[in-house]
Amino acid sequence: MTDAAIQNRALVNTGLAEMLKGGVIMDVVTPEQARIAEEAGAVAVMALERVPADIRAQGGVARMSDPDLIDGIIKAVSIPVMAKARIGHFVEAQVLEALGVDYIDESEVLSPADYVNHIDKTAFRVPFVCGATNLGEALRRITEGASMIRSKGEAGTGDVSEAMRHLRTILGEIRALGAKSDDELFVAAKELAAPYELVRRVAKEGKLPVVLFVAGGVATPADAAMMMQLGADGVFVGSGIFKSGNPAERAKAIVEATTHYDDAARIAEVSRGLGEAMVGINVADVPAPHRLAERGW
Amino acid sequence: MVTGRGNGAARMVTIGVLALQGAVREHERMLDGLGVATRRVRVPSQLDGLDGLVLPGGESTAIARLARPSGLLTAIRDRIDAGFPVFGTCAGLILLADDVADPGGLVGLPTIGGLDVTVRRNAYGAQLASGEADVELSAGALVAAHDVGVALPRYEDRNGSVHPVGRDDRAVDEPSTMRGVFIRAPRIERVGAGVQVLGTREYEPVAIRSGAVFACTFHPEIVPDPALHALWLGGV
């Protein structure tokens, strides 16, 4: 693949994320769950072996999923299929590209393979989504070739507070950049540890150059709608659906609430009778070494 | 402000953008650049008073699922049958098609229909098969659109200058090319008798029209070329 051919992927790869806007991307571990997600109106599914709540509970090294599982999920649905590679594990990413997934999530939910470098995503034809806790991190991932950003939140907790913090941080830092004069943007770029040209573009346009979803802790329709009201382009729901009492109904309700995020009566309606939400863990009770959001830099 | 039919007085046009999910913002930006007002449509009552409706790219299964409780897609179809102008891109085309081959997750969901074509979803394959390609806009189709009473496809920008559709060197009586971005795109496998082909990719139809309904398999909303939007608006 020539550089030119990869360059030309930028628009189709950021474009696919644009098409997912206003939608919900759901973690699934079986083809059956993938079909439930598609029937509920998910815009894409994330194929993985264990949802983050189980990774957290069971511990050990979390890696890319078995190709058979990913193939099974690709065959089960007609919506895009994403899959996770470990941070810095470029061969897992090569394998996922060879399997024909539609998007790779270089994810802190899995155990990092490299504590210094992220994957050089510009070397791939398949698009990547990456997590970020702040604007500098988001811009570094975009520089490395990410076509989509998601705020990290704290996966597998069902506690929306970290998702809230990361989304507010990213959007707040974008707003702050917009208030700076041209000659202050050089230092802003230094402080964000991100390329000046990209920082200037964000300051001028008032938004990231790629789609910004939210992830990590969304468990209810109201959680999803709150993220949309704050300015997220869409929502990832991990453990929140299939770790709840009634996954099919909860999935539909979260999809509805994400679209009709500014219609409180509608959100009330879809929130009725969903059964138990995932039990959840308060992020404050998770010891710092076990916080996934601190992986990646 | 879009120029009205012929040289008649310009009027304010309001175009709806189906906003259940997908590339809503991109269509709004394109329409705004063409000088028309836009309104987001999520429920049937928001269709009232519109001069036309854009169906954006997105996931057709998600859009059809989200529209079902309010009967929005049926309401759109009723208006199409009464001559309401609609422009669908990618997922929008799938929702407009009378026949969807290999419908996958769309099975059992009401769509819009009304466009006598057969489309196949994700016909090129997964995201790795997505790409850019030149779309040949056919001179005949553009001229024919003019002959049946569609206004000359020209638009006035915010500064008051009038441009022909697309690039300045493009004329309605000559074939021309536009940049097509195909993202997990559908393919049009059959075109019914009343459907005109407006654009082709390697001789395959990728942009079509039937009366006031226009559709394409690619995403004109994410490239800075308003040719198809302007052509469609010419008839609104």
Coordinates of N, CA, C and O in Angstrom, one line a residue, chain B residues 87-228:
Chain B
F87 N -34.4 13.8 -1.0 CA -33.1 13.5 -1.5 C -32.4 12.6 -0.5 O -32.2 13.0 0.7
G88 N -32.1 11.3 -0.9 CA -31.6 10.3 0.1 C -30.2 10.0 -0.3 O -29.9 9.7 -1.5
T89 N -29.2 10.0 0.7 CA -27.9 9.6 0.4 C -27.5 8.3 1.2 O -27.8 8.2 2.3
C90 N -27.0 7.3 0.5 CA -26.5 6.1 1.1 C -27.6 5.4 1.9 O -28.5 4.8 1.3
A91 N -27.7 5.5 3.2 CA -28.8 4.9 4.0 C -30.1 5.4 3.5 O -31.1 4.7 3.5
G92 N -30.1 6.7 3.1 CA -31.4 7.3 2.7 C -31.9 6.6 1.4 O -33.1 6.5 1.3
L93 N -31.0 6.3 0.5 CA -31.4 5.5 -0.7 C -32.0 4.2 -0.3 O -33.0 3.8 -0.9
I94 N -31.3 3.5 0.6 CA -31.8 2.2 1.0 C -33.3 2.3 1.6 O -34.1 1.5 1.2
L95 N -33.5 3.4 2.3 CA -34.9 3.5 2.9 C -35.9 3.9 1.8 O -37.1 3.5 1.9
L96 N -35.4 4.5 0.7 CA -36.3 4.9 -0.4 C -36.6 3.8 -1.4 O -37.6 3.8 -2.1
A97 N -35.7 2.8 -1.4 CA -35.8 1.7 -2.4 C -37.1 0.9 -2.2 O -37.4 0.5 -1.1
D98 N -37.7 0.5 -3.3 CA -38.9 -0.4 -3.2 C -38.4 -1.8 -2.8 O -39.1 -2.6 -2.2
D99 N -37.2 -2.1 -3.2 CA -36.7 -3.5 -3.0 C -35.3 -3.5 -2.5 O -34.4 -2.8 -3.1
V100 N -35.0 -4.1 -1.4 CA -33.7 -4.2 -0.8 C -33.3 -5.7 -0.8 O -33.9 -6.6 -0.2
A101 N -32.2 -6.0 -1.6 CA -31.7 -7.3 -1.7 C -30.9 -7.5 -0.4 O -30.2 -6.6 0.0
D102 N -30.9 -8.7 0.2 CA -30.1 -9.0 1.3 C -30.3 -8.0 2.4 O -29.4 -7.3 2.9
P103 N -31.5 -7.8 2.9 CA -31.8 -6.7 3.8 C -31.2 -6.8 5.2 O -31.2 -5.9 6.0
G104 N -30.8 -8.0 5.6 CA -30.2 -8.2 6.9 C -31.1 -7.7 8.0 O -32.2 -8.0 8.1
G105 N -30.5 -6.8 8.9 CA -31.3 -6.3 10.0 C -32.5 -5.4 9.7 O -33.2 -5.0 10.6
L106 N -32.7 -5.1 8.4 CA -33.9 -4.4 8.0 C -35.2 -5.2 8.0 O -36.3 -4.7 7.9
V107 N -35.0 -6.5 8.0 CA -36.1 -7.4 7.9 C -37.2 -7.1 9.0 O -36.8 -7.0 10.1
G108 N -38.4 -6.9 8.6 CA -39.5 -6.7 9.5 C -39.6 -5.2 9.9 O -40.6 -4.9 10.7
L109 N -38.8 -4.4 9.4 CA -38.9 -2.9 9.8 C -39.5 -2.2 8.6 O -39.1 -2.4 7.5
P110 N -40.5 -1.3 8.9 CA -41.0 -0.5 7.8 C -40.0 0.5 7.3 O -39.2 1.0 8.0
T111 N -39.9 0.6 5.9 CA -39.0 1.6 5.3 C -39.9 2.6 4.6 O -41.1 2.7 4.8
I112 N -39.3 3.4 3.7 CA -40.1 4.4 3.0 C -40.7 3.9 1.7 O -41.8 3.8 1.4
G113 N -39.7 3.4 0.8 CA -40.1 3.0 -0.5 C -40.6 4.1 -1.4 O -40.5 5.3 -1.1
G114 N -41.0 3.7 -2.6 CA -41.5 4.7 -3.6 C -40.5 4.9 -4.7 O -40.9 5.5 -5.8
L115 N -39.3 4.4 -4.6 CA -38.3 4.5 -5.6 C -38.1 3.1 -6.2 O -37.8 2.2 -5.5
D116 N -38.5 3.0 -7.5 CA -38.5 1.7 -8.2 C -37.1 1.2 -8.5 O -36.7 1.2 -9.7
V117 N -36.4 0.8 -7.5 CA -35.0 0.3 -7.7 C -34.8 -0.9 -6.8 O -35.5 -1.0 -5.7
T118 N -33.8 -1.8 -7.1 CA -33.4 -2.8 -6.2 C -32.0 -2.4 -5.7 O -31.1 -2.1 -6.6
V119 N -31.8 -2.3 -4.4 CA -30.4 -2.0 -3.9 C -30.0 -3.1 -3.0 O -30.8 -3.8 -2.4
R120 N -28.7 -3.2 -2.9 CA -28.1 -4.2 -2.0 C -27.2 -3.5 -1.0 O -26.3 -2.7 -1.4
R121 N -27.5 -3.7 0.3 CA -26.7 -3.0 1.3 C -25.3 -3.5 1.4 O -25.0 -4.7 1.1
N122 N -24.3 -2.7 1.8 CA -22.9 -3.0 2.0 C -22.4 -3.9 0.8 O -21.7 -4.9 1.0
A123 N -22.8 -3.5 -0.4 CA -22.6 -4.4 -1.6 C -21.1 -4.5 -1.9 O -20.7 -5.5 -2.6
Y124 N -20.3 -3.6 -1.6 CA -18.9 -3.7 -1.9 C -18.1 -4.4 -0.8 O -17.0 -4.9 -1.0
G125 N -18.7 -4.6 0.4 CA -18.0 -5.3 1.4 C -17.8 -4.4 2.7 O -18.5 -3.4 2.8
A126 N -16.9 -4.9 3.5 CA -16.6 -4.2 4.8 C -15.9 -2.8 4.5 O -15.6 -2.5 3.4
Q127 N -15.5 -2.1 5.6 CA -14.9 -0.8 5.5 C -13.7 -0.8 4.6 O -13.4 0.2 3.9
L128 N -12.9 -1.9 4.6 CA -11.7 -1.9 3.8 C -12.0 -1.7 2.3 O -11.2 -1.3 1.5
A129 N -13.3 -2.1 1.9 CA -13.7 -1.9 0.5 C -14.3 -0.5 0.2 O -14.6 -0.2 -0.9
S130 N -14.4 0.3 1.3 CA -14.9 1.7 1.1 C -13.8 2.5 0.4 O -12.6 2.2 0.5
G131 N -14.2 3.5 -0.4 CA -13.2 4.3 -1.1 C -13.8 5.4 -1.9 O -15.0 5.6 -1.9
E132 N -12.9 6.2 -2.5 CA -13.3 7.3 -3.3 C -13.3 6.9 -4.8 O -12.4 6.1 -5.2
A133 N -14.2 7.4 -5.6 CA -14.2 7.1 -7.0 C -14.9 8.3 -7.7 O -15.7 9.0 -7.1
D134 N -14.5 8.5 -9.0 CA -15.1 9.5 -9.8 C -16.6 9.1 -10.1 O -16.8 8.0 -10.5
V135 N -17.5 10.1 -10.0 CA -18.8 9.8 -10.5 C -19.1 10.7 -11.7 O -18.8 11.9 -11.7
E136 N -19.4 10.0 -12.8 CA -19.7 10.7 -14.1 C -21.2 11.2 -14.0 O -22.1 10.3 -14.0
L137 N -21.4 12.5 -14.0 CA -22.7 13.0 -14.1 C -23.1 13.1 -15.5 O -22.4 13.7 -16.4
S138 N -24.2 12.5 -15.9 CA -24.6 12.4 -17.3 C -25.2 13.7 -17.8 O -26.1 14.2 -17.2
A139 N -24.7 14.1 -19.0 CA -25.3 15.4 -19.6 C -26.8 15.2 -19.9 O -27.6 16.0 -19.6
G140 N -27.1 14.0 -20.4 CA -28.5 13.8 -20.8 C -29.4 13.9 -19.6 O -30.5 14.6 -19.7
A141 N -29.0 13.4 -18.5 CA -29.9 13.4 -17.3 C -30.1 14.9 -16.8 O -31.2 15.3 -16.5
L142 N -29.0 15.6 -16.8 CA -29.1 17.0 -16.4 C -30.0 17.8 -17.3 O -30.8 18.6 -16.9
V143 N -29.8 17.6 -18.6 CA -30.6 18.4 -19.6 C -32.0 18.0 -19.5 O -32.9 18.8 -19.5
A144 N -32.3 16.7 -19.3 CA -33.6 16.2 -19.2 C -34.3 16.8 -18.0 O -35.5 17.1 -18.0
A145 N -33.6 16.9 -16.9 CA -34.1 17.5 -15.7 C -34.6 18.9 -16.0 O -35.6 19.3 -15.6
H146 N -33.8 19.6 -16.8 CA -34.1 21.0 -17.2 C -35.4 21.0 -18.0 O -36.3 21.8 -17.8
D147 N -35.4 20.0 -19.0 CA -36.5 20.0 -19.9 C -37.9 19.7 -19.3 O -38.9 20.2 -19.7
V148 N -37.9 19.0 -18.2 CA -39.1 18.7 -17.5 C -39.5 19.7 -16.5 O -40.4 19.6 -15.7
G149 N -38.8 20.9 -16.6 CA -39.3 22.0 -15.8 C -38.5 22.3 -14.5 O -38.8 23.1 -13.7
V150 N -37.4 21.5 -14.3 CA -36.6 21.8 -13.1 C -35.8 23.0 -13.4 O -35.3 23.2 -14.5
A151 N -35.7 23.9 -12.5 CA -35.0 25.1 -12.7 C -33.5 24.8 -13.0 O -33.0 23.8 -12.6
L152 N -32.9 25.7 -13.8 CA -31.5 25.6 -14.1 C -30.7 25.3 -12.7 O -31.0 26.0 -11.8
P153 N -29.9 24.3 -12.7 CA -29.2 24.1 -11.5 C -28.1 25.1 -11.2 O -26.9 24.8 -11.3
R154 N -28.6 26.2 -10.7 CA -27.6 27.3 -10.3 C -28.0 27.6 -8.9 O -29.2 27.5 -8.5
Y155 N -27.1 28.1 -8.2 CA -27.4 28.5 -6.8 C -26.7 29.8 -6.5 O -25.7 30.2 -7.0
E156 N -27.3 30.5 -5.6 CA -26.8 31.8 -5.1 C -26.1 31.6 -3.8 O -26.8 31.1 -2.9
D157 N -24.9 32.0 -3.6 CA -24.2 31.8 -2.3 C -24.6 33.0 -1.4 O -25.3 33.9 -1.8
R158 N -24.0 32.9 -0.2 CA -24.4 34.0 0.8 C -24.0 35.4 0.4 O -24.5 36.3 0.8
N159 N -23.0 35.4 -0.5 CA -22.5 36.7 -0.9 C -23.3 37.3 -2.1 O -23.0 38.3 -2.6
G160 N -24.3 36.5 -2.6 CA -25.1 37.0 -3.6 C -24.6 36.6 -5.0 O -25.2 36.9 -6.0
S161 N -23.5 35.9 -5.1 CA -23.0 35.5 -6.5 C -23.7 34.2 -6.9 O -24.0 33.4 -6.1
V162 N -24.0 34.1 -8.2 CA -24.7 33.0 -8.7 C -23.7 32.0 -9.4 O -22.9 32.5 -10.1
H163 N -23.8 30.7 -9.0 CA -22.9 29.7 -9.5 C -23.7 28.7 -10.2 O -24.8 28.3 -9.8
P164 N -23.1 28.1 -11.3 CA -23.7 26.8 -11.8 C -23.4 25.7 -10.8 O -22.6 25.9 -9.9
V165 N -24.1 24.6 -10.9 CA -23.9 23.5 -9.9 C -22.4 23.1 -10.0 O -21.8 23.1 -11.0
G166 N -21.9 22.7 -8.8 CA -20.6 22.1 -8.8 C -19.5 23.1 -9.2 O -19.6 24.3 -8.9
R167 N -18.5 22.6 -9.9 CA -17.4 23.5 -10.2 C -17.9 24.5 -11.3 O -18.8 24.3 -12.0
D168 N -17.2 25.6 -11.3 CA -17.6 26.7 -12.2 C -17.5 26.3 -13.7 O -18.2 26.9 -14.5
D169 N -16.7 25.3 -14.0 CA -16.5 25.0 -15.4 C -17.6 23.9 -15.9 O -17.5 23.4 -17.0
R170 N -18.5 23.6 -15.0 CA -19.4 22.5 -15.3 C -20.7 23.1 -15.9 O -21.3 24.0 -15.4
A171 N -21.1 22.6 -17.0 CA -22.3 23.1 -17.7 C -23.3 22.0 -17.8 O -23.0 20.8 -17.7
V172 N -24.6 22.3 -17.8 CA -25.6 21.3 -17.8 C -25.6 20.4 -19.0 O -26.2 19.3 -19.0
D173 N -25.1 21.0 -20.1 CA -25.2 20.2 -21.4 C -23.9 19.4 -21.7 O -23.8 18.9 -22.8
E174 N -23.1 19.3 -20.7 CA -21.9 18.5 -20.9 C -21.7 17.5 -19.7 O -22.1 17.9 -18.6
P175 N -21.2 16.3 -20.0 CA -21.0 15.4 -18.9 C -19.9 16.0 -18.0 O -19.0 16.7 -18.5
S176 N -19.9 15.7 -16.8 CA -18.9 16.2 -15.9 C -18.7 15.1 -14.7 O -19.5 14.2 -14.6
T177 N -17.7 15.4 -13.9 CA -17.4 14.4 -12.9 C -17.5 15.1 -11.5 O -17.2 16.2 -11.4
M178 N -18.0 14.3 -10.5 CA -17.9 14.7 -9.2 C -17.2 13.6 -8.3 O -17.2 12.5 -8.7
R179 N -16.6 14.1 -7.2 CA -15.9 13.1 -6.3 C -16.9 12.4 -5.5 O -17.7 13.0 -4.8
G180 N -16.9 11.0 -5.6 CA -17.8 10.2 -4.8 C -17.1 9.5 -3.7 O -16.1 8.9 -3.9
V181 N -17.6 9.7 -2.5 CA -17.0 9.0 -1.3 C -18.0 7.9 -1.0 O -19.2 8.1 -0.6
F182 N -17.6 6.6 -1.2 CA -18.4 5.5 -1.0 C -18.0 4.8 0.3 O -16.9 4.3 0.5
I183 N -18.9 4.8 1.3 CA -18.6 4.3 2.6 C -19.6 3.1 2.9 O -20.8 3.3 3.1
R184 N -19.0 1.9 3.0 CA -19.9 0.7 3.1 C -21.2 0.9 2.3 O -22.3 0.7 2.7
A185 N -20.9 1.2 1.0 CA -22.0 1.8 0.2 C -22.9 0.7 -0.3 O -22.5 -0.5 -0.5
P186 N -24.2 1.0 -0.6 CA -25.1 0.1 -1.3 C -24.8 0.1 -2.8 O -24.1 1.0 -3.3
R187 N -25.3 -0.8 -3.5 CA -25.2 -0.8 -5.0 C -26.7 -0.9 -5.5 O -27.5 -1.6 -5.0
I188 N -26.9 -0.2 -6.6 CA -28.2 -0.2 -7.3 C -28.1 -1.3 -8.3 O -27.4 -1.2 -9.3
E189 N -28.9 -2.4 -8.1 CA -28.8 -3.6 -8.9 C -29.8 -3.6 -10.0 O -29.7 -4.3 -11.0
R190 N -30.9 -2.8 -9.8 CA -32.0 -2.7 -10.9 C -32.6 -1.3 -10.8 O -32.8 -0.8 -9.7
V191 N -32.8 -0.8 -12.0 CA -33.4 0.6 -12.1 C -34.7 0.4 -12.8 O -34.8 -0.1 -13.9
G192 N -35.8 0.8 -12.2 CA -37.1 0.7 -12.8 C -37.3 1.7 -14.0 O -36.5 2.6 -14.2
A193 N -38.4 1.5 -14.7 CA -38.7 2.2 -16.0 C -38.7 3.7 -15.8 O -38.2 4.5 -16.6
G194 N -39.3 4.1 -14.7 CA -39.5 5.6 -14.5 C -38.3 6.3 -13.8 O -38.4 7.4 -13.4
V195 N -37.2 5.5 -13.7 CA -36.1 6.1 -12.9 C -35.0 6.5 -13.9 O -34.6 5.8 -14.7
Q196 N -34.5 7.8 -13.7 CA -33.5 8.3 -14.5 C -32.1 8.1 -13.8 O -32.0 8.3 -12.6
V197 N -31.1 7.8 -14.6 CA -29.8 7.7 -14.0 C -29.1 9.1 -14.2 O -28.9 9.6 -15.3
L198 N -28.7 9.7 -13.1 CA -28.0 11.0 -13.1 C -26.5 10.8 -13.1 O -25.8 11.7 -13.5
G199 N -26.0 9.8 -12.4 CA -24.6 9.6 -12.3 C -24.2 8.1 -12.3 O -25.0 7.3 -11.8
T200 N -23.0 7.9 -12.8 CA -22.5 6.5 -12.8 C -21.1 6.4 -12.3 O -20.3 7.4 -12.3
R201 N -20.8 5.2 -11.8 CA -19.4 4.9 -11.4 C -19.0 3.7 -12.2 O -19.7 2.6 -12.0
E202 N -18.1 3.8 -13.0 CA -17.7 2.7 -13.9 C -18.9 2.0 -14.5 O -19.1 0.8 -14.5
Y203 N -19.7 2.9 -15.1 CA -20.9 2.5 -15.9 C -22.1 1.9 -15.0 O -23.1 1.6 -15.5
E204 N -21.9 1.9 -13.7 CA -23.0 1.5 -12.8 C -23.7 2.7 -12.3 O -23.1 3.7 -11.9
P205 N -25.1 2.6 -12.2 CA -25.8 3.8 -11.7 C -25.5 4.0 -10.2 O -25.5 3.0 -9.4
V206 N -25.1 5.2 -9.8 CA -24.9 5.5 -8.4 C -25.7 6.8 -7.9 O -25.7 7.1 -6.8
A207 N -26.2 7.5 -8.9 CA -27.1 8.6 -8.6 C -28.3 8.6 -9.5 O -28.1 8.4 -10.7
I208 N -29.5 8.6 -8.9 CA -30.7 8.5 -9.7 C -31.8 9.4 -9.3 O -31.7 10.1 -8.2
R209 N -32.8 9.6 -10.2 CA -33.9 10.4 -9.7 C -35.2 9.8 -10.3 O -35.2 9.2 -11.4
S210 N -36.3 10.0 -9.6 CA -37.6 9.6 -10.1 C -38.5 10.7 -9.7 O -38.9 10.9 -8.5
G211 N -38.9 11.6 -10.6 CA -39.7 12.8 -10.3 C -38.9 13.6 -9.3 O -37.8 14.0 -9.5
A212 N -39.5 14.0 -8.2 CA -38.9 14.8 -7.2 C -38.0 14.1 -6.2 O -37.5 14.7 -5.3
V213 N -37.9 12.8 -6.4 CA -37.1 12.0 -5.5 C -35.7 11.7 -6.1 O -35.6 11.1 -7.1
F214 N -34.7 12.1 -5.4 CA -33.3 11.9 -5.8 C -32.6 11.0 -4.8 O -33.0 11.0 -3.6
A215 N -31.7 10.2 -5.3 CA -30.9 9.4 -4.3 C -29.6 9.1 -4.9 O -29.4 9.0 -6.1
C216 N -28.6 8.8 -4.0 CA -27.3 8.4 -4.5 C -26.7 7.4 -3.5 O -27.1 7.4 -2.3
T217 N -25.7 6.6 -4.0 CA -25.2 5.6 -3.1 C -24.0 6.1 -2.3 O -23.5 5.4 -1.4
F218 N -23.5 7.3 -2.7 CA -22.3 7.9 -2.0 C -22.7 9.0 -1.2 O -23.9 9.3 -0.9
H219 N -21.7 9.8 -0.7 CA -21.9 10.9 0.3 C -21.5 12.2 -0.2 O -20.4 12.7 0.1
P220 N -22.3 12.9 -1.1 CA -22.0 14.2 -1.5 C -21.9 15.2 -0.3 O -21.3 16.3 -0.5
E221 N -22.5 14.9 0.8 CA -22.5 15.8 1.9 C -21.2 16.0 2.6 O -20.9 16.9 3.3
I222 N -20.2 15.0 2.3 CA -18.9 15.2 3.0 C -17.8 15.6 2.1 O -16.7 15.7 2.5
V223 N -18.1 16.0 0.8 CA -17.2 16.6 0.0 C -17.7 18.0 -0.4 O -18.9 18.2 -0.5
P224 N -16.9 19.0 -0.7 CA -17.4 20.3 -0.9 C -17.8 20.4 -2.4 O -17.3 21.2 -3.1
D225 N -18.8 19.7 -2.8 CA -19.3 19.8 -4.2 C -20.9 19.7 -4.1 O -21.4 18.6 -3.8
P226 N -21.5 20.8 -4.2 CA -23.0 20.8 -4.0 C -23.8 20.4 -5.3 O -25.0 20.7 -5.3
A227 N -23.2 19.8 -6.3 CA -23.8 19.6 -7.6 C -25.2 18.9 -7.4 O -26.2 19.4 -7.9
L228 N -25.2 17.8 -6.7 CA -26.5 17.0 -6.6 C -27.5 17.7 -5.7 O -28.7 17.8 -6.0

